[in-house]
CSV table of C-alpha atoms and ligand atoms in Angstrom, one decimal:
chain,number,residue,atom,x,y,z
A,1137,MET,CA,-66.1,3.0,44.6
A,1138,LYS,CA,-63.3,2.6,42.2
A,1139,ILE,CA,-61.9,-0.4,44.1
A,1140,THR,CA,-65.2,-2.3,44.1
A,1141,ARG,CA,-65.8,-1.3,40.5
A,1142,GLN,CA,-62.4,-2.8,39.5
A,1143,LYS,CA,-63.0,-5.9,41.6
A,1144,HIS,CA,-66.2,-6.5,39.7
A,1145,ALA,CA,-64.4,-5.9,36.4
A,1146,LYS,CA,-61.5,-8.3,37.4
A,1147,LYS,CA,-64.0,-10.9,38.5
A,1148,ASN,CA,-66.0,-10.6,35.2
A,1149,VAL,CA,-62.8,-10.6,33.1
A,1150,ASN,CA,-61.7,-13.7,34.9
A,1151,PHE,CA,-64.9,-15.4,34.2
A,1152,TYR,CA,-64.4,-14.9,30.4
A,1153,LYS,CA,-60.7,-15.9,30.7
A,1154,HIS,CA,-61.4,-19.1,32.5
A,1155,ASN,CA,-64.6,-20.2,30.7
A,1156,PHE,CA,-64.3,-18.8,27.2
A,1157,ARG,CA,-60.5,-18.6,26.7
A,1158,PHE,CA,-60.2,-14.9,26.6
A,1159,ARG,CA,-56.5,-13.7,26.5
A,1160,GLU,CA,-54.6,-10.5,26.5
A,1161,PRO,CA,-54.5,-8.3,24.5
A,1162,TYR,CA,-58.3,-8.2,25.0
A,1163,GLN,CA,-60.0,-7.4,21.6
A,1164,VAL,CA,-62.6,-4.7,22.1
A,1165,LEU,CA,-64.9,-4.0,19.2
A,1166,LEU,CA,-66.3,-0.4,19.6
A,1167,ASP,CA,-69.2,1.1,17.8
A,1168,GLY,CA,-70.0,4.8,17.1
A,1169,THR,CA,-72.4,5.1,20.0
A,1170,PHE,CA,-69.7,4.1,22.5
A,1171,CYS,CA,-67.2,6.6,20.9
A,1172,GLN,CA,-69.8,9.3,21.1
A,1173,ALA,CA,-70.5,8.6,24.8
A,1174,ALA,CA,-66.9,8.5,25.6
A,1175,LEU,CA,-66.4,11.9,23.8
A,1176,LYS,CA,-69.4,13.4,25.7
A,1177,ASN,CA,-68.2,12.1,29.1
A,1178,LYS,CA,-64.6,13.1,28.4
A,1179,ILE,CA,-63.4,9.5,28.7
A,1180,GLN,CA,-60.0,8.6,27.2
A,1181,ILE,CA,-60.8,5.2,25.9
A,1182,LYS,CA,-57.3,4.3,25.1
A,1183,GLU,CA,-56.1,5.1,28.6
A,1184,GLN,CA,-59.2,4.1,30.6
A,1185,LEU,CA,-59.9,0.7,29.1
A,1186,PRO,CA,-56.6,-1.1,29.8
A,1187,LYS,CA,-56.7,0.2,33.4
A,1188,TYR,CA,-60.3,-0.9,33.9
A,1189,LEU,CA,-59.7,-4.3,32.4
A,1190,MET,CA,-56.3,-4.6,34.1
A,1191,GLY,CA,-54.6,-5.8,30.9
A,1192,GLU,CA,-53.5,-5.1,27.5
A,1193,VAL,CA,-56.3,-4.0,25.2
A,1194,GLN,CA,-56.6,-4.0,21.4
A,1195,LEU,CA,-59.2,-1.3,20.4
A,1196,CYS,CA,-60.8,-2.2,17.1
A,1197,THR,CA,-63.8,-1.4,15.0
A,1198,THR,CA,-65.1,-2.2,11.5
A,1199,GLY,CA,-65.4,-0.4,8.2
A,1200,CYS,CA,-69.2,-0.4,8.5
A,1201,VAL,CA,-69.0,1.5,11.9
A,1202,ILE,CA,-66.7,4.1,10.4
A,1203,LYS,CA,-68.9,4.5,7.3
A,1204,GLU,CA,-72.1,4.8,9.4
A,1205,LEU,CA,-70.3,7.6,11.4
A,1206,GLU,CA,-69.3,9.4,8.2
A,1207,SER,CA,-72.8,9.2,7.0
A,1208,LEU,CA,-74.2,10.8,10.1
A,1209,GLY,CA,-72.3,14.1,9.5
A,1210,LYS,CA,-71.0,16.9,11.7
A,1211,GLU,CA,-72.7,15.8,15.0
A,1212,LEU,CA,-70.7,12.6,15.0
A,1213,TYR,CA,-67.5,14.0,13.5
A,1214,GLY,CA,-65.6,13.7,16.8
A,1215,ALA,CA,-66.8,10.1,17.3
A,1216,LYS,CA,-65.7,9.3,13.8
A,1217,LEU,CA,-62.2,10.7,14.5
A,1218,ILE,CA,-61.9,8.5,17.7
A,1219,ALA,CA,-63.1,5.4,15.8
A,1220,GLN,CA,-60.6,6.0,13.0
A,1221,ARG,CA,-57.7,5.6,15.4
A,1222,PHE,CA,-58.8,2.0,16.1
A,1223,GLN,CA,-57.6,-1.0,14.3
A,1224,VAL,CA,-60.2,-1.7,11.5
A,1225,ARG,CA,-61.2,-5.4,11.4
A,1226,SER,CA,-62.4,-6.8,8.2
A,1227,CYS,CA,-66.1,-7.8,8.2
A,1228,ALA,CA,-68.2,-9.6,5.7
A,1229,HIS,CA,-69.6,-6.3,4.3
A,1230,PHE,CA,-66.8,-5.1,2.0
A,1231,GLN,CA,-69.2,-4.8,-0.9
A,1232,SER,CA,-72.1,-3.0,0.8
A,1233,ALA,CA,-71.8,-1.6,4.3
A,1234,VAL,CA,-74.5,-2.4,6.9
A,1235,SER,CA,-75.3,-0.6,10.1
A,1236,GLY,CA,-72.7,-0.5,12.8
A,1237,SER,CA,-74.8,-2.6,15.1
A,1238,ALA,CA,-75.6,-5.2,12.5
A,1239,CYS,CA,-71.9,-5.4,11.6
A,1240,LEU,CA,-70.7,-5.8,15.2
A,1241,LEU,CA,-73.3,-8.5,15.8
A,1242,SER,CA,-72.1,-10.4,12.7
A,1243,MET,CA,-68.5,-10.2,14.1
A,1244,VAL,CA,-69.4,-12.1,17.3
A,1245,ALA,CA,-72.6,-14.2,16.4
A,1246,ASP,CA,-70.6,-17.1,15.1
A,1247,ASP,CA,-69.2,-18.5,18.5
A,1248,ASN,CA,-67.1,-15.3,19.0
A,1249,SER,CA,-64.0,-17.2,17.8
A,1250,HIS,CA,-62.0,-14.0,18.0
A,1251,HIS,CA,-62.9,-13.4,21.6
A,1252,TYR,CA,-64.2,-9.9,21.0
A,1253,PHE,CA,-65.6,-7.6,23.7
A,1254,ILE,CA,-68.5,-5.5,22.4
A,1255,ALA,CA,-68.4,-1.8,23.5
A,1256,THR,CA,-71.7,-0.1,22.6
A,1257,GLN,CA,-74.4,2.2,23.9
A,1258,ASP,CA,-76.9,0.7,21.5
A,1259,GLN,CA,-79.7,-1.1,23.5
A,1260,GLU,CA,-80.8,-3.3,20.7
A,1261,LEU,CA,-77.2,-4.4,20.0
A,1262,SER,CA,-76.7,-5.0,23.7
A,1263,SER,CA,-79.8,-7.2,24.0
A,1264,ALA,CA,-78.9,-9.0,20.8
A,1265,VAL,CA,-75.4,-9.8,22.2
A,1266,LYS,CA,-76.8,-11.1,25.5
A,1267,LYS,CA,-78.6,-13.8,23.5
A,1268,PHE,CA,-75.2,-15.4,22.8
A,1269,ALA,CA,-72.8,-17.0,25.3
A,1270,GLY,CA,-69.3,-15.7,25.9
A,1271,ILE,CA,-69.5,-12.2,24.6
A,1272,PRO,CA,-68.5,-9.5,27.2
A,1273,LEU,CA,-70.5,-6.4,26.9
A,1274,MET,CA,-69.2,-2.9,27.7
A,1275,PHE,CA,-71.0,0.4,28.0
A,1276,ILE,CA,-70.6,3.8,29.5
A,1277,ILE,CA,-72.8,4.8,32.4
A,1278,GLN,CA,-72.4,7.8,34.7
A,1279,ASN,CA,-69.2,8.9,33.2
A,1280,THR,CA,-67.6,5.5,33.7
A,1281,ILE,CA,-66.9,2.5,31.5
A,1282,VAL,CA,-68.6,-0.6,32.8
A,1283,LEU,CA,-68.1,-4.2,31.9
A,1284,ASP,CA,-71.5,-5.9,32.2
A,1285,LYS,CA,-71.8,-9.0,34.3
A,1286,PRO,CA,-72.0,-12.2,32.4
A,1287,SER,CA,-75.4,-12.7,30.8
A,1288,PRO,CA,-77.7,-15.6,31.9
A,1289,LYS,CA,-77.0,-17.2,28.7
A,1290,SER,CA,-73.2,-17.2,29.4
A,1291,LEU,CA,-73.8,-18.5,32.9
A,1292,ALA,CA,-76.0,-21.3,31.6
A,1293,HIS,CA,-73.5,-22.3,29.0
A,1294,VAL,CA,-70.8,-22.5,31.7
A,1295,LYS,CA,-73.0,-24.5,34.0
A,1296,ALA,CA,-73.8,-26.9,31.3
A,1297,LEU,CA,-70.1,-27.2,30.4
A,1298,GLN,CA,-69.0,-27.8,34.0
A,1299,SER,CA,-71.6,-30.5,34.6
A,1300,SER,CA,-70.6,-32.3,31.5
A,1301,GLN,CA,-66.9,-31.9,32.3
A,1302,LEU,CA,-67.3,-33.0,35.9
A,1303,PHE,CA,-68.9,-36.4,35.1
A,1304,PRO,CA,-68.3,-37.3,31.4
A,1305,GLU,CA,-69.1,-40.9,30.6
A,1306,HIS,CA,-65.5,-42.2,30.5
A,1307,GLN,CA,-64.8,-40.6,33.9
A,1308,LYS,CA,-67.9,-42.2,35.3
A,1309,HIS,CA,-66.4,-45.5,34.4
A,1310,ASN,CA,-63.1,-44.6,35.8
A,1311,ILE,CA,-64.7,-43.6,39.1
A,1312,ALA,CA,-66.7,-46.7,39.2
A,1313,ASN,CA,-63.6,-48.8,38.6
A,1314,LEU,CA,-61.7,-47.0,41.2
A,1315,LYS,CA,-64.4,-47.4,43.7
A,1316,SER,CA,-64.6,-51.2,43.0
A,1317,GLU,CA,-60.8,-51.4,43.2
A,1318,GLN,CA,-60.8,-49.6,46.6
A,1319,GLY,CA,-63.8,-51.7,47.7
A,1320,ILE,CA,-61.9,-54.9,46.8
A,1321,VAL,CA,-58.8,-53.7,48.7
A,1322,ARG,CA,-60.8,-52.8,51.7
A,1323,VAL,CA,-62.7,-56.2,51.6
A,1324,THR,CA,-59.3,-58.1,51.4
A,1325,GLU,CA,-58.0,-56.0,54.2
A,1326,HIS,CA,-61.0,-56.7,56.3
A,1327,ARG,CA,-60.8,-60.4,55.5
A,1328,GLY,CA,-57.2,-60.5,56.4
A,1329,ARG,CA,-57.9,-58.9,59.7
A,1330,LYS,CA,-60.7,-61.3,60.4
A,1331,ARG,CA,-58.6,-64.3,59.5
A,1332,LYS,CA,-56.0,-62.9,61.9
A,1333,ARG,CA,-58.6,-62.5,64.6
A,1334,VAL,CA,-60.0,-65.9,63.9
A,1335,ALA,CA,-56.4,-67.3,64.1
A,1336,GLY,CA,-56.2,-65.5,67.5
A,1337,PRO,CA,-58.4,-67.9,69.5
A,1338,ASN,CA,-56.1,-70.8,68.7
A,1339,PRO,CA,-53.1,-69.5,70.8
A,1340,LEU,CA,-55.7,-68.6,73.5
A,1341,SER,CA,-56.9,-72.2,73.6
A,1342,CYS,CA,-53.2,-73.3,73.7
A,1343,LEU,CA,-52.8,-71.0,76.8
A,1344,LYS,CA,-55.8,-72.7,78.4
A,1345,LYS,CA,-54.2,-76.1,77.9
A,1346,LYS,CA,-51.0,-74.7,79.2
A,1347,LYS,CA,-52.8,-73.6,82.4
A,1348,LYS,CA,-54.4,-76.9,82.8
A,1349,ASN,CA,-51.2,-78.8,82.2
A,1350,PRO,CA,-48.9,-77.3,84.9
A,1351,THR,CA,-51.4,-78.1,87.7
A,1352,THR,CA,-51.7,-81.7,86.6
A,1353,THR,CA,-49.1,-84.3,85.5
A,1354,PRO,CA,-47.0,-83.8,82.3
A,1355,ALA,CA,-48.8,-86.3,80.3
A,1356,PRO,CA,-51.7,-84.2,78.9
A,1357,GLU,CA,-54.2,-86.4,77.1
A,1358,GLN,CA,-54.3,-89.3,79.5
A,1359,THR,CA,-54.5,-87.1,82.6
A,1360,LYS,CA,-57.4,-85.1,81.1
A,1361,LYS,CA,-59.4,-88.2,80.3
A,1362,LYS,CA,-58.7,-89.6,83.8
A,1363,ARG,CA,-59.7,-86.3,85.4
A,1364,LYS,CA,-62.9,-86.2,83.6
A,1365,ARG,CA,-63.8,-89.7,84.6
A,1366,LYS,CA,-62.7,-89.0,88.2
A,1367,ARG,CA,-64.8,-85.9,88.3
A,1368,ASN,CA,-67.8,-87.6,86.8
A,1369,LYS,CA,-67.8,-90.6,89.1
A,1370,PRO,CA,-67.6,-88.6,92.4
A,1371,LEU,CA,-70.2,-86.2,91.2
A,1372,VAL,CA,-72.6,-88.8,90.1
A,1373,LYS,CA,-72.0,-91.1,93.1
A,1374,PRO,CA,-72.6,-88.9,96.1
A,1375,THR,CA,-75.9,-87.5,94.7
A,1376,PRO,CA,-77.7,-90.9,94.8
A,1377,GLU,CA,-76.1,-91.8,98.1
A,1378,THR,CA,-77.1,-88.6,99.7
A,1379,ALA,CA,-80.6,-88.9,98.1
B,1131,ZN,ZN1,-69.4,-4.8,8.4
């Protein structure tokens, strides 16, 4: 189970590395719900996440997430302690805090230029994140951390990119040029071969002449003419005589 789980994780991480330029240390933005789930399931995020993602990880959160956890009181005190150990990334809400989910969404909604992973148990935040391409989503299910498979939005984005990268306009021209160049090269090669083949019959005709020559006398043209005349005469003469 662990091996297949890690294989899936590696495959998914590679997807973001190759297609969205994710690099180590992986920036994982965690919210209060994820911290609470980790606490309940006795998951040591700091130890488990790097192992699962097979790379260096930078755990981070925002001031809004911590403020929200503080506002929720004793029940989420443990989660707040966990979140406080993470690096606090500056958000746009320094004047008036927003909900943790709204804050994390705002951190990634603008093309996710910081290459954040989002770690949350909040379904609304998850579905909102999936509407964007290139945002890896993590959650805890059955006592384990899971990196969600790339969303259809991410897959579609990559497909569109690949198709445009495979045949951009200037490459189309290059390919066309290459083909025509190769075609020309092939045509000239064929022509050369054909010419050589055409040139071939001449020596053959020479050989025929040579065969004829040795049987007859050395003077070629005169003997040929004579022979033809001789052949014609006897062939023509006997037929009328016999008839
Ligand atoms: Zn914020």
